[in-house]
XYZ file of C-alpha atoms in Angstrom:
610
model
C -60.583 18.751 14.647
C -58.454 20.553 12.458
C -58.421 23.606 9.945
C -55.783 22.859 7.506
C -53.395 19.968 6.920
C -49.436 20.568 7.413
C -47.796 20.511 4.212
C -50.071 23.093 2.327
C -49.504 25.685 4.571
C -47.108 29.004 3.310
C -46.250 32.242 3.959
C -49.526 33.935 2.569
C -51.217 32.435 5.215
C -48.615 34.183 8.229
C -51.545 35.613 11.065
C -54.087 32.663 10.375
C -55.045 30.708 13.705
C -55.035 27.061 12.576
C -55.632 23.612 13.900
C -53.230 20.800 12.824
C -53.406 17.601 13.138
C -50.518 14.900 12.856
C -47.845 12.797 13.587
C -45.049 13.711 15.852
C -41.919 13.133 13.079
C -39.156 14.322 15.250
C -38.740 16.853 18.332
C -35.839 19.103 18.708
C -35.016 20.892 22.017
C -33.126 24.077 21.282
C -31.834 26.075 24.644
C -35.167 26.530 26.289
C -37.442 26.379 23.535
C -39.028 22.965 21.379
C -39.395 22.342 18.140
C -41.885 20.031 16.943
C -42.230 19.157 12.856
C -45.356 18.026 12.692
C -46.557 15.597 9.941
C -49.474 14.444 8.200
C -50.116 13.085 4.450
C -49.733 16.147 2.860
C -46.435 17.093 4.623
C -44.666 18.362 7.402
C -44.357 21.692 9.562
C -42.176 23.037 12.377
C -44.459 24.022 15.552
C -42.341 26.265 18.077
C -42.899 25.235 21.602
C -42.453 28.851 23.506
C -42.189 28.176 27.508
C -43.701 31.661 27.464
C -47.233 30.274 26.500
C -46.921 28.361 29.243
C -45.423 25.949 31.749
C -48.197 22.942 30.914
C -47.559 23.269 27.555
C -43.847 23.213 27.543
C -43.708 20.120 29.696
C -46.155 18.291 27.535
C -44.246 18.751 24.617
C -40.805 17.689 26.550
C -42.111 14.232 26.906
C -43.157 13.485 23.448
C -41.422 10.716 21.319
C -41.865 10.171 17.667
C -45.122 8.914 16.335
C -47.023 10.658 18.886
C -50.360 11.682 17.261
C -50.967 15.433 18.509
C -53.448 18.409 17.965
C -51.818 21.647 18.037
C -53.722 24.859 17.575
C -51.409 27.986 17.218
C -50.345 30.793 15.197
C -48.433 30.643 11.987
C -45.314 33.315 11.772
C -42.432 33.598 9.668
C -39.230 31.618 10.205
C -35.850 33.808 11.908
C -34.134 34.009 8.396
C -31.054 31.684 9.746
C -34.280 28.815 10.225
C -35.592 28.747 6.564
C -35.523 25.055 5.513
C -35.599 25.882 1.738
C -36.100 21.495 1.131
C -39.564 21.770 2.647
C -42.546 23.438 0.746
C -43.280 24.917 4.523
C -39.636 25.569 5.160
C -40.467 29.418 5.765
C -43.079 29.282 8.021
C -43.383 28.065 11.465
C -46.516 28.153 14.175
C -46.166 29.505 17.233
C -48.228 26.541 19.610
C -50.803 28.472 21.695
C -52.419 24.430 22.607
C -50.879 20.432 22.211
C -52.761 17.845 23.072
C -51.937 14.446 22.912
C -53.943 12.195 21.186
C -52.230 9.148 21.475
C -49.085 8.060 22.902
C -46.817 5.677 21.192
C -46.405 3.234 24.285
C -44.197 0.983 22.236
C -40.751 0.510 21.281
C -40.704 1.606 17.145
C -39.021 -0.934 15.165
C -37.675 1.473 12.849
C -37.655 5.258 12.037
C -40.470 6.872 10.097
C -39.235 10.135 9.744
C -38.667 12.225 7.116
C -35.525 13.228 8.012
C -33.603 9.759 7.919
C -32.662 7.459 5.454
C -34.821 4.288 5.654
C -32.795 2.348 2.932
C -30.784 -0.164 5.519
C -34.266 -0.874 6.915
C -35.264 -4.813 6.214
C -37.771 -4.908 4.164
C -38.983 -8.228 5.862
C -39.395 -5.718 9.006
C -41.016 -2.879 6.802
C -43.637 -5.414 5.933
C -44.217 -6.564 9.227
C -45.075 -3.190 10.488
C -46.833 -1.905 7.044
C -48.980 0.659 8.998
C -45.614 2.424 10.011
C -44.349 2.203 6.228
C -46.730 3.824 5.124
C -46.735 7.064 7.217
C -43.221 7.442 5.384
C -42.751 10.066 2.761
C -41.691 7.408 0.054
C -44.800 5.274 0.618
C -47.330 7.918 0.648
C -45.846 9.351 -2.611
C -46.392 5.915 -4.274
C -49.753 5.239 -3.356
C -50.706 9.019 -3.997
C -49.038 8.204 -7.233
C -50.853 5.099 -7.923
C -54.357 6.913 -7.175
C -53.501 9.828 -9.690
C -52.921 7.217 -12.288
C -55.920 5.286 -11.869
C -57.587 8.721 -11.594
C -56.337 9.846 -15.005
C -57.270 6.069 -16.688
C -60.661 6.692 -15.547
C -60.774 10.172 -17.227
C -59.014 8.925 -20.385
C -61.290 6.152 -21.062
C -64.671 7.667 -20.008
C -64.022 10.376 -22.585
C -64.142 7.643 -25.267
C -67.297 5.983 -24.353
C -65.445 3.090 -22.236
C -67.811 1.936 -19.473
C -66.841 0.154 -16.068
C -67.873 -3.138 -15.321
C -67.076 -5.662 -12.439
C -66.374 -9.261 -13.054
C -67.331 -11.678 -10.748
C -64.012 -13.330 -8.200
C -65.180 -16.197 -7.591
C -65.736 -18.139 -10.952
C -64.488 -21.286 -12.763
C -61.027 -23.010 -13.165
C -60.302 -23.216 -16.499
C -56.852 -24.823 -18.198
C -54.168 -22.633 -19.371
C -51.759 -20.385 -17.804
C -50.708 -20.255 -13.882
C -52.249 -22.057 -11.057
C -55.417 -21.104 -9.612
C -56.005 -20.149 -6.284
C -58.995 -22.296 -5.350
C -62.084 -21.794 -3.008
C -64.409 -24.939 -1.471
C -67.927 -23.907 -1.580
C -69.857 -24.919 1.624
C -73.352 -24.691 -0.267
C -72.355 -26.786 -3.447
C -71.128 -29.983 -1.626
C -67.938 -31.021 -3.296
C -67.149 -28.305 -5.533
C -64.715 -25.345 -6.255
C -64.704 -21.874 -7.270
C -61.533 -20.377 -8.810
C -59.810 -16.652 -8.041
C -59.517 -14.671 -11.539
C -56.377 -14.826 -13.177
C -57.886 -12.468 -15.142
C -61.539 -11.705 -16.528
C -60.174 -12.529 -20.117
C -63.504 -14.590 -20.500
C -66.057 -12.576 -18.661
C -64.732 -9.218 -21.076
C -65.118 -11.502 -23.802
C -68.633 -12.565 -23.092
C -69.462 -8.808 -22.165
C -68.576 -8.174 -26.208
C -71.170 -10.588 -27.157
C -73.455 -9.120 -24.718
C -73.554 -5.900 -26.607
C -71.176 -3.734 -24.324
C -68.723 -2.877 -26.930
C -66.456 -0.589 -25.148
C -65.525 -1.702 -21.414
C -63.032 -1.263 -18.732
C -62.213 -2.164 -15.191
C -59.722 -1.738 -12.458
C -59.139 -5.720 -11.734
C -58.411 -7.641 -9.054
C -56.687 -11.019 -10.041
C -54.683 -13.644 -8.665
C -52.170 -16.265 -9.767
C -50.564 -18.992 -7.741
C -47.027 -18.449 -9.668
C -43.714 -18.473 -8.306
C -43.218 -14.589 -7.259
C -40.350 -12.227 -8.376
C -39.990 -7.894 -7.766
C -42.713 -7.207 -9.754
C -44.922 -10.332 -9.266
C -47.499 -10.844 -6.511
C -50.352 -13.503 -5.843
C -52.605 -10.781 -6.278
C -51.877 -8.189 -7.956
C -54.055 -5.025 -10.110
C -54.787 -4.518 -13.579
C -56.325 -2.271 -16.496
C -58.177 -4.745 -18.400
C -60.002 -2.988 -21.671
C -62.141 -4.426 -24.383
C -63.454 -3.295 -27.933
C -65.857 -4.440 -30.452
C -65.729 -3.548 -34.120
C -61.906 -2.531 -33.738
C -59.270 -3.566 -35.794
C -55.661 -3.848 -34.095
C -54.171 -0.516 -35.472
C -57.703 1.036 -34.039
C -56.511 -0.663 -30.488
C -53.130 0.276 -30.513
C -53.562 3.543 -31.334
C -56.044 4.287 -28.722
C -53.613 2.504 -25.811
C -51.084 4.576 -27.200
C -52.786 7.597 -26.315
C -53.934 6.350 -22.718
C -50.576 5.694 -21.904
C -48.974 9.202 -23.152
C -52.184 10.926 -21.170
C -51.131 9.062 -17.834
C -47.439 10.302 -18.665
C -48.034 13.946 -19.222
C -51.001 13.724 -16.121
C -49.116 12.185 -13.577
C -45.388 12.727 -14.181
C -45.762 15.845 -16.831
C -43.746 13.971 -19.621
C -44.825 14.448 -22.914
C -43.852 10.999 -24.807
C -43.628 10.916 -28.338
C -46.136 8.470 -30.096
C -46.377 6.334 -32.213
C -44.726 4.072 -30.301
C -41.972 1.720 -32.269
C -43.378 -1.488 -33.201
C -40.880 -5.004 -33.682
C -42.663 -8.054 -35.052
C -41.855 -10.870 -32.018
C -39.463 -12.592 -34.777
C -37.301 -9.655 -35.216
C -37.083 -8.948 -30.994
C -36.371 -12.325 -30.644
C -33.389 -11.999 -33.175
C -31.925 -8.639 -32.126
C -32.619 -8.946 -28.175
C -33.160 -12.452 -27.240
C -35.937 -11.806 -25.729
C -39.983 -10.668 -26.272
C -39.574 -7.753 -23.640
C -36.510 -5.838 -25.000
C -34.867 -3.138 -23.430
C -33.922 -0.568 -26.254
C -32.343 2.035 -24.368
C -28.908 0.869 -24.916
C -26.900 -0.934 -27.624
C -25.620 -4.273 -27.486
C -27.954 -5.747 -29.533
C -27.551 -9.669 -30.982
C -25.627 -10.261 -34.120
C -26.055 -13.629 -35.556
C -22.834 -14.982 -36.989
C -23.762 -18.272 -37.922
C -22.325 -18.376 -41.434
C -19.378 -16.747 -40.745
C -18.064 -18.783 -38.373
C -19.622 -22.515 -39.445
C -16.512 -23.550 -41.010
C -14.312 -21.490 -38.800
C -12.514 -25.184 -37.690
C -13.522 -24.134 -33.908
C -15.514 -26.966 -33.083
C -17.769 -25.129 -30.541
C -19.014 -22.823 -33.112
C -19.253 -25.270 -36.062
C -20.987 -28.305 -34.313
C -23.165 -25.732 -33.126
C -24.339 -24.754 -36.393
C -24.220 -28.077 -38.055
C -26.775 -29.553 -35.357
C -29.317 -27.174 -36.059
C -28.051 -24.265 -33.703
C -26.517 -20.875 -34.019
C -23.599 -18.795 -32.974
C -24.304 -15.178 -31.863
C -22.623 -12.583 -29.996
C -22.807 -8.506 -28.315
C -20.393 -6.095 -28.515
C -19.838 -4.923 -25.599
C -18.018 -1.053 -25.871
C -14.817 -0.452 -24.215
C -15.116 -3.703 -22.752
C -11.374 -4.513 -23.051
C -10.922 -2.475 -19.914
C -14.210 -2.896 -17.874
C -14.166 -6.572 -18.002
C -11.072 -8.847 -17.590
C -10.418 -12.630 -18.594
C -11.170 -13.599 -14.993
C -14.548 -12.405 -15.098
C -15.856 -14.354 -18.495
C -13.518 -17.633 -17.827
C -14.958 -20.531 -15.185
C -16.427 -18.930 -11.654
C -16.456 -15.452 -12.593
C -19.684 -13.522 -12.215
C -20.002 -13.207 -16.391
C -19.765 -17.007 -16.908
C -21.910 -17.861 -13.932
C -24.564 -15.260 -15.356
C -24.275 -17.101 -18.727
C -24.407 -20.551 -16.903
C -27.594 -19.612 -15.200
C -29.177 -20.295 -18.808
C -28.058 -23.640 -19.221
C -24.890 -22.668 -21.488
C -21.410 -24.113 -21.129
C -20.127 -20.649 -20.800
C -18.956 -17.744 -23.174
C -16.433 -17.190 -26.062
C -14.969 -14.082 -26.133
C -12.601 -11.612 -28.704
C -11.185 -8.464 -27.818
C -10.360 -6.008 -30.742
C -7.051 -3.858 -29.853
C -6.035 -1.125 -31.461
C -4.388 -2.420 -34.318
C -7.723 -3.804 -35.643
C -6.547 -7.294 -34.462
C -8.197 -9.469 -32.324
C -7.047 -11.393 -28.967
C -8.538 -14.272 -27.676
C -8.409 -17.779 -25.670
C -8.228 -21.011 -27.206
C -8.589 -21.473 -30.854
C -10.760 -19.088 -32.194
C -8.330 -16.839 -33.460
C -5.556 -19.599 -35.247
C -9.047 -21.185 -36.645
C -10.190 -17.498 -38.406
C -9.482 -17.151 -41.721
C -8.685 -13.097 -42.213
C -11.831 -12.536 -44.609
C -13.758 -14.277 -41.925
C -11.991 -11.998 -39.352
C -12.550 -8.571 -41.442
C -16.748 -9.679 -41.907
C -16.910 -10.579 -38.259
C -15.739 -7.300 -37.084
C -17.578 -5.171 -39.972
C -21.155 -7.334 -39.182
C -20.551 -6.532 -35.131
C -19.418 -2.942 -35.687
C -16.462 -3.034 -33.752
C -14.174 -0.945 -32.480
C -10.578 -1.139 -31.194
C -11.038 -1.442 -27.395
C -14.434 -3.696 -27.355
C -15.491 -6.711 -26.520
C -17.103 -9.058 -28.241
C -18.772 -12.251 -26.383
C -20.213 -15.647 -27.924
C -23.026 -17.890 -27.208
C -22.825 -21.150 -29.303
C -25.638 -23.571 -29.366
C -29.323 -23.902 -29.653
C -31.391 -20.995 -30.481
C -33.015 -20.906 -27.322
C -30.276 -21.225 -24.803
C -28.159 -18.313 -27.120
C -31.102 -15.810 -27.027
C -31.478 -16.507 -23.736
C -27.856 -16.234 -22.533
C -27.138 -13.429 -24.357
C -30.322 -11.717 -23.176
C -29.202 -12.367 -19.726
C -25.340 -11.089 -20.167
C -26.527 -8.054 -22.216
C -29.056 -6.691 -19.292
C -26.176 -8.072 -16.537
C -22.868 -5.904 -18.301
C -25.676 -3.236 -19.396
C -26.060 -2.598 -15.835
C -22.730 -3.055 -14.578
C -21.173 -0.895 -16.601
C -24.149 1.923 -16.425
C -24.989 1.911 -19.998
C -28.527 2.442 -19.041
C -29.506 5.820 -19.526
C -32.041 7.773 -16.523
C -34.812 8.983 -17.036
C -35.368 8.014 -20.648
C -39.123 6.069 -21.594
C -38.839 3.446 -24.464
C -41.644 2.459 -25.747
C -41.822 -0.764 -27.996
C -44.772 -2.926 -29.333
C -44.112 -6.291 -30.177
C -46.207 -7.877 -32.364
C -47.073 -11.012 -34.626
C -46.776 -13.387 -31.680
C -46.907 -17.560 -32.800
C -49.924 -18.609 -31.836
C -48.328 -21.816 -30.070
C -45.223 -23.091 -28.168
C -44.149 -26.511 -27.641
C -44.279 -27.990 -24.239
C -41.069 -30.609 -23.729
C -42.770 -31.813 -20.481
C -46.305 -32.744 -21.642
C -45.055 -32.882 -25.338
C -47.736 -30.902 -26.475
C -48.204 -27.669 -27.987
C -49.697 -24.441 -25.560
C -51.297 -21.098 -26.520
C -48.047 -18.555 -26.373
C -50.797 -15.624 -24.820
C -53.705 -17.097 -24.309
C -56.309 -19.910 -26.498
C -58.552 -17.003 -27.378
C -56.320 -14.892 -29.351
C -56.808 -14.920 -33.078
C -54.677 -16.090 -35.664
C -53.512 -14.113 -38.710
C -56.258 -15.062 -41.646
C -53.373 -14.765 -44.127
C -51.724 -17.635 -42.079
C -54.531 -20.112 -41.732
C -56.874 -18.691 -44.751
C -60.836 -19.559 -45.284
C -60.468 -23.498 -45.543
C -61.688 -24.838 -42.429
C -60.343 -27.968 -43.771
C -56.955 -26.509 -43.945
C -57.178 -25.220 -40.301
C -55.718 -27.892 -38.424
C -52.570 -28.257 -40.723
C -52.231 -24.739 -40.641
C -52.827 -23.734 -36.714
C -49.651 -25.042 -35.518
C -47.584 -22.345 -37.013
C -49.223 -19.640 -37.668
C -48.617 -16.029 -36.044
C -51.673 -14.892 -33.569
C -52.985 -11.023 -33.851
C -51.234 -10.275 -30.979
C -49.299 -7.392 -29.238
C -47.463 -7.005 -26.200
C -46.398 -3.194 -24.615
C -42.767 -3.157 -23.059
C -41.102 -0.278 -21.330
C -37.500 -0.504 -20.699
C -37.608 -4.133 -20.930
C -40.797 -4.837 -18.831
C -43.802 -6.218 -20.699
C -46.562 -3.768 -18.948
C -49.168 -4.764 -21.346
C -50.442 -7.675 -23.376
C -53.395 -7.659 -25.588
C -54.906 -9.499 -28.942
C -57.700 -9.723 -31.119
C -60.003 -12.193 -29.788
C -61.444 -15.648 -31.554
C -64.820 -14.503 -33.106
C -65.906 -17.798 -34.383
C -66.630 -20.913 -32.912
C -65.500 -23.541 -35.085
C -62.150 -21.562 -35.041
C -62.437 -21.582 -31.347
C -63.293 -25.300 -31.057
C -59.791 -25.876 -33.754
C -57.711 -23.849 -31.689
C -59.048 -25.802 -28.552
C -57.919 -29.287 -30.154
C -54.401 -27.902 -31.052
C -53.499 -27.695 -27.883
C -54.831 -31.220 -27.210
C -58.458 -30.838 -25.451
C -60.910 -33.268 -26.709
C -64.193 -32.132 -27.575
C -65.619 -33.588 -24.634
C -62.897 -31.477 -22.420
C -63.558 -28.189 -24.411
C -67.228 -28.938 -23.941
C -66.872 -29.242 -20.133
C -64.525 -26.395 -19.897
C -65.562 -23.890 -22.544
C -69.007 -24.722 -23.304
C -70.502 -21.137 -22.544
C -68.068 -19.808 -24.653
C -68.432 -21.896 -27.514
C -72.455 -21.185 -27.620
C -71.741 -17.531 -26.773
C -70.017 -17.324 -29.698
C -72.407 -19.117 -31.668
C -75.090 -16.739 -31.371
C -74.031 -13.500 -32.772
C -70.057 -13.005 -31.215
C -68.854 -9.376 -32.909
C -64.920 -8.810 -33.616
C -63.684 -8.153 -30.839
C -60.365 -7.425 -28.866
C -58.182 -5.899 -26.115
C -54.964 -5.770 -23.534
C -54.640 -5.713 -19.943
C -51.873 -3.357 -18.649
C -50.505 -4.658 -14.726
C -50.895 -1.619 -13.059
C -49.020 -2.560 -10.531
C -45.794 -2.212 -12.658
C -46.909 1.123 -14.585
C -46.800 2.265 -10.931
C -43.246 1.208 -9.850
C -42.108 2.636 -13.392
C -43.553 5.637 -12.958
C -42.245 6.490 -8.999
C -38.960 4.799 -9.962
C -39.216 2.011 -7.497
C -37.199 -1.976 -8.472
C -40.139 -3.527 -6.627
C -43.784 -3.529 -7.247
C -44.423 -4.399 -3.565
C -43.392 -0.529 -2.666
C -46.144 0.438 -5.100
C -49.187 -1.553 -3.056
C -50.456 -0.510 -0.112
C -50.562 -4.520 1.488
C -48.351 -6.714 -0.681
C -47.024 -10.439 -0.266
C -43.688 -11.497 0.416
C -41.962 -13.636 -2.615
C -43.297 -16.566 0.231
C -46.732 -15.324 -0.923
C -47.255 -14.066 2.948
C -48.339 -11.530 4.813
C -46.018 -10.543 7.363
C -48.378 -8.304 9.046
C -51.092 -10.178 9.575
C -49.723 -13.720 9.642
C -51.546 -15.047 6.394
C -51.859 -17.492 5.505
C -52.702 -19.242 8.430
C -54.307 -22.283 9.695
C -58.107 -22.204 10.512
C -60.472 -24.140 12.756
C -60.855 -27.591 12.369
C -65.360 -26.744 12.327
C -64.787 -24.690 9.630
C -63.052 -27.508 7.221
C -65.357 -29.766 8.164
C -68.422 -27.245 6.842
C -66.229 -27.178 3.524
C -65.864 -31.211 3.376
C -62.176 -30.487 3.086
C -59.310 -32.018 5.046
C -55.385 -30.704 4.229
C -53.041 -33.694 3.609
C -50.271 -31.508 4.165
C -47.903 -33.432 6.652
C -45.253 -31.080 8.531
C -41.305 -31.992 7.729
C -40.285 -34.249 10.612
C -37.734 -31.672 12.471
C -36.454 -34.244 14.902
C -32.805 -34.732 12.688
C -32.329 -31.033 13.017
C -33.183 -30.543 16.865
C -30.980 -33.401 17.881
C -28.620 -31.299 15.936
């Protein structure tokens, strides 16, 4: 039906006959003669309307409204000079319509623009979703999703070059302990029993070692029935990669290079590698946090022993019951953030209470060197104590410096939280700038309050530094609990985009590691038995990451929300708008499943009498 597509079409091609075909993205009647720009997924064109080529013509192209799918033969002709659109690739040439036909009417009302031309920020996204299949005719949307196929393009071509081979996992396999909720599935030919949804093929990659594979890849589907956030979904994509006979400065290394070869293919940035690498102790101390953002300052100063004995009860009962006392500078903060803003009910304390601390202490250093503050901080600092403070937080006349006093936990995490919040407020983040940071030497477990237990930080499969748990399996059990796991996470501008580890080899480590986290043998067996025997019968060394691709995508296009990155996504409801899902289904088809929902609606009858 047609001979070229709209947006590759230029000025060496002025005399060519061609057939378009496209959406209508605007119409513009100009004294007697249309304009139509034309649009398809490659672009957008201006087709003149002349009454001259006749009166059929003309009127069919009065009548059309936006969204109107056409075929237009004509000529293409240069622009009149004054008509050059110099923001559009085809901005010099137009094509003189010779033929339109109509090849479908929009008969509806559109619930939003599509066009190029406006500005689809104040559109809901709620409605956006609703009505994907418009989205996605948009420029932005195309550009993502053109985006996201040129990465996984230029994955593919990276890892085939080093011997990686593809291979699918199955989707419907076995619930297994550890890590989010599973999405479950009844089966209708095993009476009674369930298949899981991946939450990833961690196991299946695994088992693909043993099998002899030694280099794999795959573009997976998986799905996790988690609370969702921006750049969370139910189901959501990622690069999952495994190697045998690779140590973990072999796996790094070669990630390293994927990732700069889908930065210099796709977005023509050449990053500089090797990547900086923080042991999880040391991001933990500086940032608060395992995904730290490095592109500005701010970072955490621990102040403990300074202030201790300071005779400000906040900061010494903190210490003395096991805590710490931390704080940020924040630069020129005296005069971006006032009292009102870090005291009870402003947006600062709020952000800080949000974490589960009391609130914030604060300083301000003025020009003299001398510091100003609320309460009795200041009448309870000796001078040394004052001069130390201000040399360890490299201050500055004119900043501020804020506290967080308490456990460890709620500090890193408060301080985190305010440096990312004031980092942001008061732009400190530079553009365009692509920080890099591994984070390694993981602990292998963290203790969980609720179940008073302790759980795999990653995963149970990742292995353990030897140096940490050494060759006496008799030692192992003492010796699991804290030791650091061979393990290494990727973050970009403070989003963990990858995760990987070297992988359990050995099954009597396996079966330890199991019991640590409190599964009895006969649990382990019923769970984990394949794996255990796999790797009883000739397991290699073995290990990998899994990138989300999902949020590689929305960094690269320099979207705040994965969901503008995927073609269909969920709603932080875990819904569909646009097709309704999930729904309920027939009562037959339940009963084929031997499955009834107890799910009983809220009674509504309070709120209509209201």
């Amino acid at each position: 039906m047609r001979s070229n597509s709209c947006g590759e079409l230029r000025t060496s091609d002025i005399g060519v006959n061609v057939d378009l075909c496209g959406w209508v993205d605007r119409r513009r009647d100009h004294g007697g003669v249309i304009f139509i720009d034309l649009r398809d997924r490659t672009g957008t064109v201006q087709i003149t309307v002349d009454p001259e080529q006749g009166q059929a013509l003309f009127k069919t192209a009065e009548n059309l409204r936006n969204e109107t799918v056409l075929h237009i033969s004509g000529k293409i002709r240069n622009r009149p000079e004054e008509a050059i659109n110099p923001k559009l690739p085809t901005g010099e040439i137009e094509i003189l319509a010779n033929k339109v036909n109509v090849l479908n009417p929009v008969t509806k009302n559109l619930p939003f623009s599509v066009s190029i031309h406006d500005n689809d920020e104040f559109t809901k996204e709620e409605i956006r979703l609703r009505h994907r299949y418009l989205d996605l005719r948009r420029d932005r949307m195309t550009r993502n999703l053109i985006l996201r196929h040129n990465t996984v393009k230029a994955i593919r071509r990276f890892l085939e070059t080093r011997n990686f081979i593809e291979v699918e996992t199955p989707l419907l396999t076995k619930s297994t302990p550890e890590g989010a909720r599973d999405y479950l599935v009844p089966s209708r030919v095993c009476e009674g029993e369930w298949f899981a949804l991946p939450q990833s093929p961690q196991l299946f990659k695994q088992l693909l070692m043993i099998g002899g594979l030694e280099r794999y890849y795959q573009i997976a589907r998986c799905f996790r029935d988690e609370d969702l956030r921006s750049d969370r979904q139910p189901e959501f994509t990622q690069l999952d990669i495994e190697m045998s006979f690779a140590s973990q400065e072999e796996i790094i290394q070669l990630n390293e290079e994927l990732i700069t070869s889908i930065w210099k293919e796709v977005k023509g940035v050449e990053l500089s590698a090797p990547f900086t690498r923080i042991t999880w102790e040391q991001s933990m101390s500086r940032f608060g946090t395992d995904r730290p953002d490095t592109r500005y300052g701010m970072e955490l100063v621990d102040t403990s022993e300074i202030l201790k004995s300071s005779g400000f009860k906040v900061f010494s009962n903190a210490v003395s019951s096991g805590g710490c006392v931390k704080c940020i500078t924040v630069p020129e903060g005296n005069t971006n953030i006032s009292n009102v803003r870090i005291k009870p009910g402003g947006d600062i304390f709020n952000e800080a209470q949000k974490c589960g601390a009391g609130g914030l202490a604060f300083i301000r250093v003025r020009d003299n060197g001398e510091i100003d503050t609320i309460g009795a901080i200041k009448d309870n600092l000796k001078t040394d104590d004052k001069d130390e403070l201000l040399k360890q937080t490299n201050s500055s006349p004119g900043d501020l410096i804020l506290f967080g006093a308490g456990p460890v936990e709620i500090v890193n995490k408060t301080l985190d939280r305010i440096r990312q919040f004031v980092a942001k407020e008061l732009k400190l983040i530079p553009s365009n700038q692509w920080n890099f940071i591994w984070v390694t030497d993981f602990p292998m477990f963290e203790y969980n309050s609720d179940e008073k237990r302790l759980e795999a930080l990653h995963h149970p499969f990742c292995a353990p530094n030897h140096e940490d748990i050494g060759t006496d399996q008799k030692s192992w059990q003492e010796k699991l609990p804290t030791a650091n796991g061979q393990a290494y996470d990727l973050v970009l501008n403070g989003l963990e985009i990858g995760g990987g580890s070297l992988r359990i080899h050995d099954a009597e480590l396996q079966q330890e590691v199991f019991q640590t986290i409190g599964l009895s043998k006969n649990q382990t067996q019923e769970q984990f038995g394949f794996l255990l025997d796999a790797l009883s019968m000739g397991a290699p060394p073995h290990g990998g990451i899994a990138f989300g691709l999902d949020r590689i995508v929305m960094l690269l296009s320099g979207e705040e929300s994965i969901r503008d990155t995927i073609a269909f996504p969920k709603t932080q409801q875990a819904r569909c708008l646009m097709v309704q899902a999930p729904a309920d289904v027939a009562t037959e088809q339940l009963k084929d499943l031997h499955v009834a929902s107890t799910w009983i609606a809220p009674n509504t009858k309070d709120d209509d009498q209201s």
